[in-house]
CSV table of C-alpha atoms in Angstrom, one decimal:
chain,number,residue,atom,x,y,z
V,48,MET,CA,139.3,71.5,89.4
V,49,ALA,CA,136.5,69.8,91.6
V,50,LYS,CA,136.5,66.1,91.8
V,51,ASN,CA,134.4,62.9,93.3
V,52,LYS,CA,131.5,65.2,92.2
V,53,ARG,CA,128.6,63.2,93.8
V,54,ARG,CA,124.6,64.0,93.9
V,55,GLY,CA,122.6,61.8,95.9
V,56,ASN,CA,118.7,61.6,96.1
V,57,GLY,CA,117.5,65.2,97.8
V,58,GLU,CA,121.2,65.9,98.5
V,59,GLY,CA,120.9,69.0,96.2
V,60,SER,CA,124.6,69.7,94.5
V,61,ILE,CA,127.3,68.6,96.6
V,62,PHE,CA,130.4,67.9,95.6
V,63,GLN,CA,134.1,67.4,97.2
V,64,ARG,CA,136.6,69.7,95.9
V,65,SER,CA,140.4,69.2,94.8
V,66,ASP,CA,141.9,70.0,98.2
V,67,GLY,CA,139.4,67.6,99.7
V,68,LEU,CA,136.7,69.8,101.4
V,69,TRP,CA,133.5,69.0,100.5
V,70,THR,CA,130.8,71.7,99.4
V,71,ALA,CA,127.4,72.3,98.4
V,72,THR,CA,124.9,75.0,97.1
V,73,ILE,CA,121.3,75.8,97.4
V,74,THR,CA,119.5,78.7,95.2
V,75,VAL,CA,118.0,81.4,97.3
V,76,GLY,CA,116.6,83.6,94.3
V,77,TYR,CA,117.2,85.1,91.2
V,78,ALA,CA,118.5,88.1,89.7
V,79,ASP,CA,116.6,90.5,87.6
V,80,THR,CA,118.4,88.9,84.7
V,81,GLY,CA,117.0,85.4,85.4
V,82,LYS,CA,120.2,84.2,86.9
V,83,ARG,CA,120.0,82.1,89.8
V,84,LYS,CA,121.5,83.3,93.3
V,85,ARG,CA,123.2,80.6,95.1
V,86,ARG,CA,124.3,80.0,98.8
V,87,ALA,CA,127.1,77.8,99.5
V,88,VAL,CA,128.0,75.5,102.9
V,89,TYR,CA,131.5,73.8,103.3
V,90,GLY,CA,132.7,71.1,105.5
V,91,LYS,CA,135.5,68.2,106.0
V,92,THR,CA,133.2,65.3,105.3
V,93,LYS,CA,129.9,64.5,103.1
V,94,ARG,CA,127.6,64.1,106.0
V,95,GLU,CA,128.6,67.6,107.6
V,96,VAL,CA,127.7,69.0,104.5
V,97,GLN,CA,124.4,67.0,103.9
V,98,ASP,CA,123.7,68.5,107.6
V,99,LYS,CA,124.2,71.9,106.8
V,100,LEU,CA,122.4,71.7,103.4
V,101,THR,CA,119.4,70.3,105.3
V,102,ARG,CA,119.5,73.0,107.6
V,103,MET,CA,119.7,75.5,105.1
V,104,GLN,CA,116.7,74.2,103.1
V,105,HIS,CA,114.5,74.2,106.3
V,106,GLN,CA,115.5,77.8,106.8
V,107,LYS,CA,114.2,78.8,103.5
V,108,MET,CA,110.9,77.2,104.1
V,109,ASP,CA,110.9,79.0,107.5
V,110,GLY,CA,111.6,82.5,105.4
V,111,VAL,CA,114.7,83.1,107.4
V,112,LEU,CA,116.8,82.5,104.0
V,113,SER,CA,116.9,85.1,101.5
V,114,GLU,CA,118.8,86.0,98.4
V,115,SER,CA,120.7,88.9,100.3
V,116,ASP,CA,122.9,87.9,103.6
V,117,VAL,CA,123.8,91.9,103.7
V,118,GLN,CA,120.6,94.0,103.7
V,119,THR,CA,119.9,94.9,107.7
V,120,VAL,CA,116.6,95.4,108.9
V,121,ALA,CA,117.0,99.0,109.1
V,122,VAL,CA,118.0,99.6,105.7
V,123,PHE,CA,115.0,97.8,104.7
V,124,LEU,CA,112.3,99.6,106.8
V,125,ASP,CA,114.1,102.7,105.6
V,126,ASN,CA,113.4,101.7,102.2
V,127,TRP,CA,110.0,100.7,102.7
V,128,LEU,CA,108.8,103.7,104.6
V,129,GLU,CA,110.1,105.9,101.7
V,130,ASN,CA,109.1,104.0,98.6
V,131,CYS,CA,105.6,102.4,100.0
V,132,VAL,CA,104.1,103.8,103.1
V,133,ARG,CA,105.2,107.7,102.2
V,134,VAL,CA,103.5,107.3,98.4
V,135,ASN,CA,100.7,105.1,99.3
V,136,THR,CA,99.4,106.2,102.7
V,137,ALA,CA,97.9,109.2,104.2
V,138,GLY,CA,100.7,111.6,105.5
V,139,THR,CA,99.5,111.0,109.4
V,140,THR,CA,99.8,107.3,108.8
V,141,TYR,CA,103.3,107.7,107.4
V,142,LEU,CA,104.1,110.1,110.3
V,143,ARG,CA,103.1,107.3,112.3
V,144,CYS,CA,104.4,104.4,111.3
V,145,LYS,CA,108.1,106.5,110.9
V,146,THR,CA,107.6,107.2,114.6
V,147,ILE,CA,107.4,103.5,115.4
V,148,VAL,CA,110.1,102.3,113.2
V,149,ASN,CA,112.9,105.0,114.4
V,150,LYS,CA,111.6,104.7,117.9
V,151,HIS,CA,111.1,101.0,118.8
V,152,LEU,CA,112.1,98.6,115.6
V,153,ILE,CA,115.3,100.1,114.6
V,154,PRO,CA,116.5,100.3,118.0
V,155,PHE,CA,116.0,97.0,118.8
V,156,ILE,CA,116.2,95.0,115.9
V,157,GLY,CA,117.6,97.1,113.4
V,158,GLY,CA,121.2,96.2,113.4
V,159,ILE,CA,120.1,92.2,112.5
V,160,ARG,CA,120.5,91.0,108.9
V,161,LEU,CA,116.8,90.9,107.4
V,162,ASN,CA,117.4,87.0,106.4
V,163,ARG,CA,118.4,86.1,110.1
V,164,LEU,CA,115.6,87.9,111.8
V,165,ALA,CA,113.4,85.3,114.1
V,166,PRO,CA,110.5,85.0,116.2
V,167,ASP,CA,112.8,85.2,119.4
V,168,HIS,CA,114.1,88.6,118.2
V,169,LEU,CA,110.6,89.8,118.2
V,170,GLN,CA,109.4,88.3,121.4
V,171,ALA,CA,112.3,90.0,123.2
V,172,MET,CA,111.8,93.2,121.6
V,173,LEU,CA,108.3,93.1,122.4
V,174,ALA,CA,109.1,92.1,126.2
V,175,SER,CA,111.4,95.0,126.4
V,176,MET,CA,108.9,97.4,125.2
V,177,GLU,CA,106.7,96.4,128.0
V,178,ARG,CA,109.5,96.6,130.8
V,179,ASN,CA,110.0,99.8,129.5
V,180,GLY,CA,106.6,100.9,129.8
V,181,VAL,CA,105.2,101.3,126.2
V,182,SER,CA,101.4,100.9,126.2
V,183,ALA,CA,100.0,98.0,124.7
V,184,SER,CA,98.6,99.8,122.3
V,185,ASN,CA,101.8,100.9,120.8
V,186,ARG,CA,103.5,97.6,121.2
V,187,GLU,CA,100.6,96.3,119.0
V,188,TYR,CA,100.8,98.8,116.4
V,189,SER,CA,104.4,98.2,116.4
V,190,TYR,CA,104.0,94.5,115.7
V,191,SER,CA,101.3,95.8,113.3
V,192,VAL,CA,104.0,97.5,111.3
V,193,LEU,CA,106.7,95.2,111.4
V,194,ARG,CA,104.2,92.8,109.9
V,195,ARG,CA,103.1,95.0,107.1
V,196,ALA,CA,106.6,95.6,106.1
V,197,LEU,CA,107.8,91.6,106.3
V,198,ASN,CA,104.9,91.3,103.9
V,199,VAL,CA,106.3,93.6,101.4
V,200,ALA,CA,109.7,91.6,102.1
V,201,VAL,CA,108.4,88.3,101.2
V,202,LYS,CA,106.4,90.0,97.8
V,203,TRP,CA,109.5,91.4,96.8
V,204,GLY,CA,111.3,88.2,97.5
V,205,LYS,CA,113.5,89.1,100.3
V,206,LEU,CA,112.0,86.7,102.4
V,207,ILE,CA,110.2,83.4,102.1
V,208,ARG,CA,107.9,83.7,104.9
V,209,ASN,CA,106.9,86.4,107.6
V,210,VAL,CA,108.6,85.7,110.9
V,211,CYS,CA,105.5,87.7,112.5
V,212,GLY,CA,103.3,85.0,111.9
V,213,ARG,CA,105.6,82.8,114.4
V,214,ILE,CA,104.8,84.8,117.3
V,215,ASP,CA,101.3,85.7,119.0
V,216,PRO,CA,100.6,89.9,118.6
V,217,PRO,CA,100.2,91.8,121.7
V,218,LYS,CA,96.8,91.9,123.3
V,219,VAL,CA,95.1,95.2,123.6
V,220,LYS,CA,92.2,96.1,125.6
V,221,ARG,CA,89.5,97.5,123.7
V,222,ARG,CA,89.2,101.2,124.3
V,223,ASP,CA,86.1,102.4,126.3
V,224,ILE,CA,83.5,104.5,124.0
V,225,SER,CA,81.4,107.0,125.5
V,226,PRO,CA,78.2,107.7,123.5
V,227,LEU,CA,76.0,110.1,125.0
V,228,THR,CA,72.0,109.5,125.9
V,229,VAL,CA,69.4,110.8,124.4
V,230,ARG,CA,69.1,113.5,127.4
V,231,GLU,CA,72.7,114.0,127.4
V,232,SER,CA,72.9,115.0,123.5
V,233,GLN,CA,69.8,117.4,124.0
V,234,ARG,CA,71.7,118.8,127.1
V,235,LEU,CA,74.6,119.5,124.8
V,236,PHE,CA,72.3,121.0,121.8
V,237,ASP,CA,70.9,123.5,124.3
V,238,VAL,CA,74.2,124.6,125.6
V,239,ALA,CA,75.8,124.5,122.1
V,240,GLU,CA,72.9,126.7,120.1
V,241,SER,CA,74.5,130.1,121.0
V,242,ASP,CA,78.0,129.2,119.4
V,243,ARG,CA,78.9,129.9,116.2
V,244,LEU,CA,79.8,126.4,115.0
V,245,TYR,CA,76.3,124.9,116.8
V,246,ALA,CA,75.9,123.2,113.4
V,247,VAL,CA,79.3,121.0,113.6
V,248,ILE,CA,77.6,119.6,116.9
V,249,VAL,CA,74.2,118.9,115.6
V,250,LEU,CA,75.8,117.0,112.5
V,251,ALA,CA,78.0,115.1,114.5
V,252,VAL,CA,75.7,113.6,116.7
V,253,MET,CA,73.2,113.1,113.8
V,254,THR,CA,75.2,111.7,111.0
V,255,GLY,CA,78.3,110.2,112.8
V,256,MET,CA,80.5,112.1,110.4
V,257,ARG,CA,84.2,112.1,111.5
V,258,GLN,CA,85.7,115.5,112.6
V,259,GLY,CA,88.1,115.5,109.1
V,260,GLU,CA,85.0,114.7,107.6
V,261,LEU,CA,83.0,117.9,108.9
V,262,PHE,CA,85.6,120.2,108.6
V,263,ALA,CA,86.2,119.5,104.7
V,264,LEU,CA,82.5,120.1,103.7
V,265,THR,CA,81.7,122.8,101.5
V,266,TRP,CA,78.3,123.8,100.7
V,267,GLU,CA,78.6,122.1,97.2
V,268,ASP,CA,78.6,118.8,99.1
V,269,ILE,CA,75.3,119.8,101.1
V,270,ASP,CA,71.9,119.6,99.2
V,271,LEU,CA,69.5,121.4,101.7
V,272,ASP,CA,66.7,121.3,99.5
V,273,ASN,CA,66.7,117.5,99.6
V,274,GLY,CA,68.1,117.1,103.0
V,275,VAL,CA,71.4,115.1,102.1
V,276,ILE,CA,75.2,115.5,102.8
V,277,PHE,CA,77.6,113.7,100.4
V,278,VAL,CA,80.9,112.9,102.1
V,279,ARG,CA,83.6,113.4,99.3
V,280,HIS,CA,86.9,114.7,101.4
V,281,THR,CA,88.4,114.7,104.7
V,282,LEU,CA,90.6,117.1,106.1
V,283,GLN,CA,93.9,115.8,107.7
V,284,GLU,CA,96.1,117.9,109.7
V,285,THR,CA,99.7,116.9,109.8
V,286,ALA,CA,102.7,118.7,111.3
V,287,GLY,CA,100.7,122.1,111.6
V,288,LYS,CA,100.0,121.6,107.6
V,289,LEU,CA,96.1,121.2,106.3
V,290,THR,CA,95.6,118.8,103.3
V,291,VAL,CA,92.0,118.1,102.0
V,292,LYS,CA,92.2,114.4,100.6
V,293,GLU,CA,89.5,111.6,99.8
V,294,PRO,CA,88.7,109.2,102.3
V,295,LYS,CA,90.8,106.5,102.8
V,296,SER,CA,88.2,103.6,101.7
V,297,ALA,CA,85.5,103.7,98.8
V,298,SER,CA,82.9,103.4,101.8
V,299,GLY,CA,84.3,106.6,103.1
V,300,LYS,CA,82.8,108.2,100.1
V,301,ARG,CA,79.0,108.3,100.6
V,302,ARG,CA,75.7,110.3,101.0
V,303,ILE,CA,73.8,110.7,104.4
V,304,VAL,CA,70.3,111.6,104.4
V,305,LEU,CA,69.8,114.2,107.4
V,306,PRO,CA,67.1,114.5,109.9
V,307,ALA,CA,64.8,117.5,109.5
V,308,VAL,CA,66.2,119.3,112.6
V,309,ALA,CA,69.9,119.0,111.1
V,310,VAL,CA,68.6,120.6,107.6
V,311,ASP,CA,66.9,123.7,109.8
V,312,VAL,CA,70.5,124.0,111.7
V,313,LEU,CA,72.2,124.1,108.5
V,314,TRP,CA,69.9,126.4,107.0
V,315,LYS,CA,70.6,128.9,110.1
V,316,HIS,CA,74.5,128.3,110.1
V,317,ARG,CA,74.0,129.4,106.4
V,318,THR,CA,72.7,132.8,107.5
V,319,LYS,CA,75.1,133.2,110.2
V,320,MET,CA,78.1,132.9,107.6
V,321,MET,CA,76.5,135.3,105.3
V,322,ALA,CA,76.1,137.9,108.2
V,323,GLU,CA,79.7,137.6,109.0
V,324,GLY,CA,80.4,138.6,105.3
V,325,LEU,CA,81.6,134.9,104.3
V,326,ALA,CA,78.7,134.0,101.9
V,327,ALA,CA,81.4,133.4,99.1
V,328,VAL,CA,83.5,130.9,101.1
V,329,SER,CA,82.8,127.6,100.1
V,330,ILE,CA,83.7,125.9,103.1
V,331,ALA,CA,80.8,125.1,105.3
V,332,PHE,CA,82.3,125.3,108.6
V,333,CYS,CA,85.2,128.0,108.2
V,334,ASP,CA,87.1,130.2,110.8
V,335,HIS,CA,86.3,134.0,111.2
V,336,CYS,CA,88.6,134.4,108.2
V,337,GLY,CA,87.2,131.8,105.9
V,338,GLY,CA,89.5,129.3,106.3
V,339,TYR,CA,89.8,125.7,107.5
V,340,LEU,CA,89.2,124.8,111.2
V,341,ARG,CA,91.9,123.4,113.3
V,342,LYS,CA,91.3,120.5,115.7
V,343,SER,CA,93.0,122.3,118.4
V,344,ASN,CA,91.4,125.4,118.2
V,345,PHE,CA,88.2,123.9,118.0
V,346,ARG,CA,88.7,121.6,120.6
V,347,ARG,CA,90.2,124.4,123.0
V,348,ARG,CA,87.5,127.3,121.9
V,349,THR,CA,84.4,125.2,121.1
V,350,TRP,CA,84.2,121.6,122.4
V,351,GLU,CA,85.7,121.8,125.8
V,352,PRO,CA,83.4,124.8,127.0
V,353,ILE,CA,80.4,123.2,125.4
V,354,ARG,CA,81.3,119.8,127.1
V,355,LYS,CA,81.7,121.6,130.4
V,356,ALA,CA,78.7,123.8,130.5
V,357,ALA,CA,76.5,121.1,129.5
V,358,GLU,CA,78.1,118.8,132.7
V,359,ILE,CA,79.4,116.0,130.2
V,360,PRO,CA,81.8,113.5,131.6
V,361,LYS,CA,85.4,115.0,130.6
V,362,SER,CA,86.0,111.4,129.5
V,363,VAL,CA,83.8,111.8,126.6
V,364,ARG,CA,85.8,113.0,123.6
V,365,PHE,CA,84.1,114.7,120.3
V,366,HIS,CA,84.9,111.7,118.3
V,367,ASP,CA,82.2,110.1,120.9
V,368,LEU,CA,79.5,112.0,119.1
V,369,ARG,CA,79.9,109.4,116.4
V,370,HIS,CA,79.8,106.8,118.8
V,371,THR,CA,76.3,108.4,119.8
V,372,GLN,CA,75.0,108.4,116.4
V,373,ALA,CA,75.8,104.4,116.1
V,374,SER,CA,74.7,103.7,119.5
V,375,GLN,CA,71.3,105.4,119.3
V,376,LEU,CA,70.4,104.2,115.8
V,377,LEU,CA,71.1,100.7,116.5
V,378,SER,CA,69.2,100.8,120.2
V,379,GLN,CA,66.1,102.0,118.2
V,380,GLY,CA,66.4,98.6,115.9
V,381,VAL,CA,67.7,100.4,112.9
V,382,HIS,CA,69.8,97.6,110.5
V,383,PRO,CA,73.3,97.6,111.1
V,384,LYS,CA,74.0,97.8,107.5
V,385,VAL,CA,72.1,101.2,107.3
V,386,VAL,CA,74.3,102.4,110.6
V,387,GLN,CA,77.7,101.0,108.7
V,388,GLU,CA,76.5,103.1,105.5
V,389,ARG,CA,76.3,106.1,107.4
V,390,LEU,CA,79.5,105.8,109.3
V,391,GLY,CA,81.5,104.9,106.3
V,392,HIS,CA,82.8,101.6,108.1
V,393,SER,CA,84.4,99.1,105.1
V,394,LYS,CA,82.8,96.3,106.5
V,395,ILE,CA,79.5,95.9,108.7
V,396,SER,CA,81.6,93.2,111.0
V,397,LEU,CA,83.7,96.7,112.3
V,398,THR,CA,80.2,98.1,113.1
V,399,LEU,CA,78.9,95.6,115.4
V,400,ASP,CA,82.3,94.5,116.8
V,401,THR,CA,82.5,98.2,117.8
V,402,TYR,CA,78.9,98.9,118.8
V,403,SER,CA,77.2,95.7,120.0
V,404,HIS,CA,78.2,95.6,123.6
V,405,LEU,CA,76.8,99.0,124.3
V,406,LEU,CA,73.4,97.4,123.5
V,407,PRO,CA,72.5,95.0,126.2
V,408,GLY,CA,69.2,94.2,125.4
V,409,ILE,CA,70.2,92.3,122.1
V,410,GLN,CA,70.5,89.0,124.0
V,411,GLU,CA,67.2,89.5,125.7
V,412,THR,CA,65.2,90.3,122.2
V,413,ALA,CA,66.6,87.4,120.7
V,414,VAL,CA,65.5,85.2,123.5
V,415,ASP,CA,61.6,86.6,123.4
V,416,GLN,CA,62.2,85.8,119.7
V,417,LEU,CA,62.8,82.5,120.1
V,418,ASN,CA,60.4,82.0,122.8
V,419,LEU,CA,57.9,83.2,120.2
V,420,ILE,CA,58.8,80.8,117.6
V,421,TYR,CA,58.9,77.7,119.4
V,422,LYS,CA,55.5,78.7,121.2
V,423,ILE,CA,53.7,79.4,117.9
V,424,ARG,CA,55.3,76.1,116.5
V,425,ARG,CA,54.0,74.1,119.6
V,426,ALA,CA,50.6,75.7,118.8
């Protein structure tokens, strides 16, 4: 039977038990039934319990005190992977997240109780990864994966605050992109013209479509009479398995108007497919058996031989043909909003952040306009 129960202003529930020990409780969450879940602290004096209670209140505000003091980071991350990432993202994203969780996160912080995960744990983990030679991009992605997971922990009520916000994310140097010049593009076309998949090269440069989007194209997606392509799907390859899916974002589904040269190349490609006996195949760019193309085969049999023959630097990837479309259009004064729509970027800021540094004349053009404005005003 408790005795000498006392409650001071702001102290919470503090009382002295019959054995003389002082105790205090704090609410840390609620059960599905609505019943409160509470944690208790004990001390020999009332002042000792008051201090402990204050520390617990601060921990609750800082997001390191949850309703559960049993679940580890590893258990939570496994649950998050299977019940959130697997069902809500593309297969490639799930596999990449799973690799990061199992290779980097769980080995270092998996044994820590979720509610006791602190900023210094994360800082030590990232420092250890750097010492062990983990690339900056992988360190940044590991941080990003953990941040996303802990955001879910906050939503689920397991944490009050995401501790990732208490440390600076790893800095990653911008990866250099290598768009082709107009002369290099023409040289690439000249070499590729005799290749069976010449049209893929032309469309990559003239539409900026992603490789998976090109490989997923069907003839129903291509309106040759009006010179338009409708991007509706993308081909994903996960652990050797090919899957056709919708683009990840609404902006990924888009209508792309084709230049005349691309329309002409597609008509010729259609004729070639008929000559191969593939007229009934709906896939626009298929292998010799009428199936979907695989990235590894395309790179080895088509892209690399053409790149080498056209004397294009080895650093140039097929994906850089997408960058070529963007940089060439922007350099010709095409509005960034148009470029954004053709590429399927979700935000125009992504387009500008990615390509503006490739256009050294932008600053000079802006200054010329300012000079013109103020010269006119002086007149």
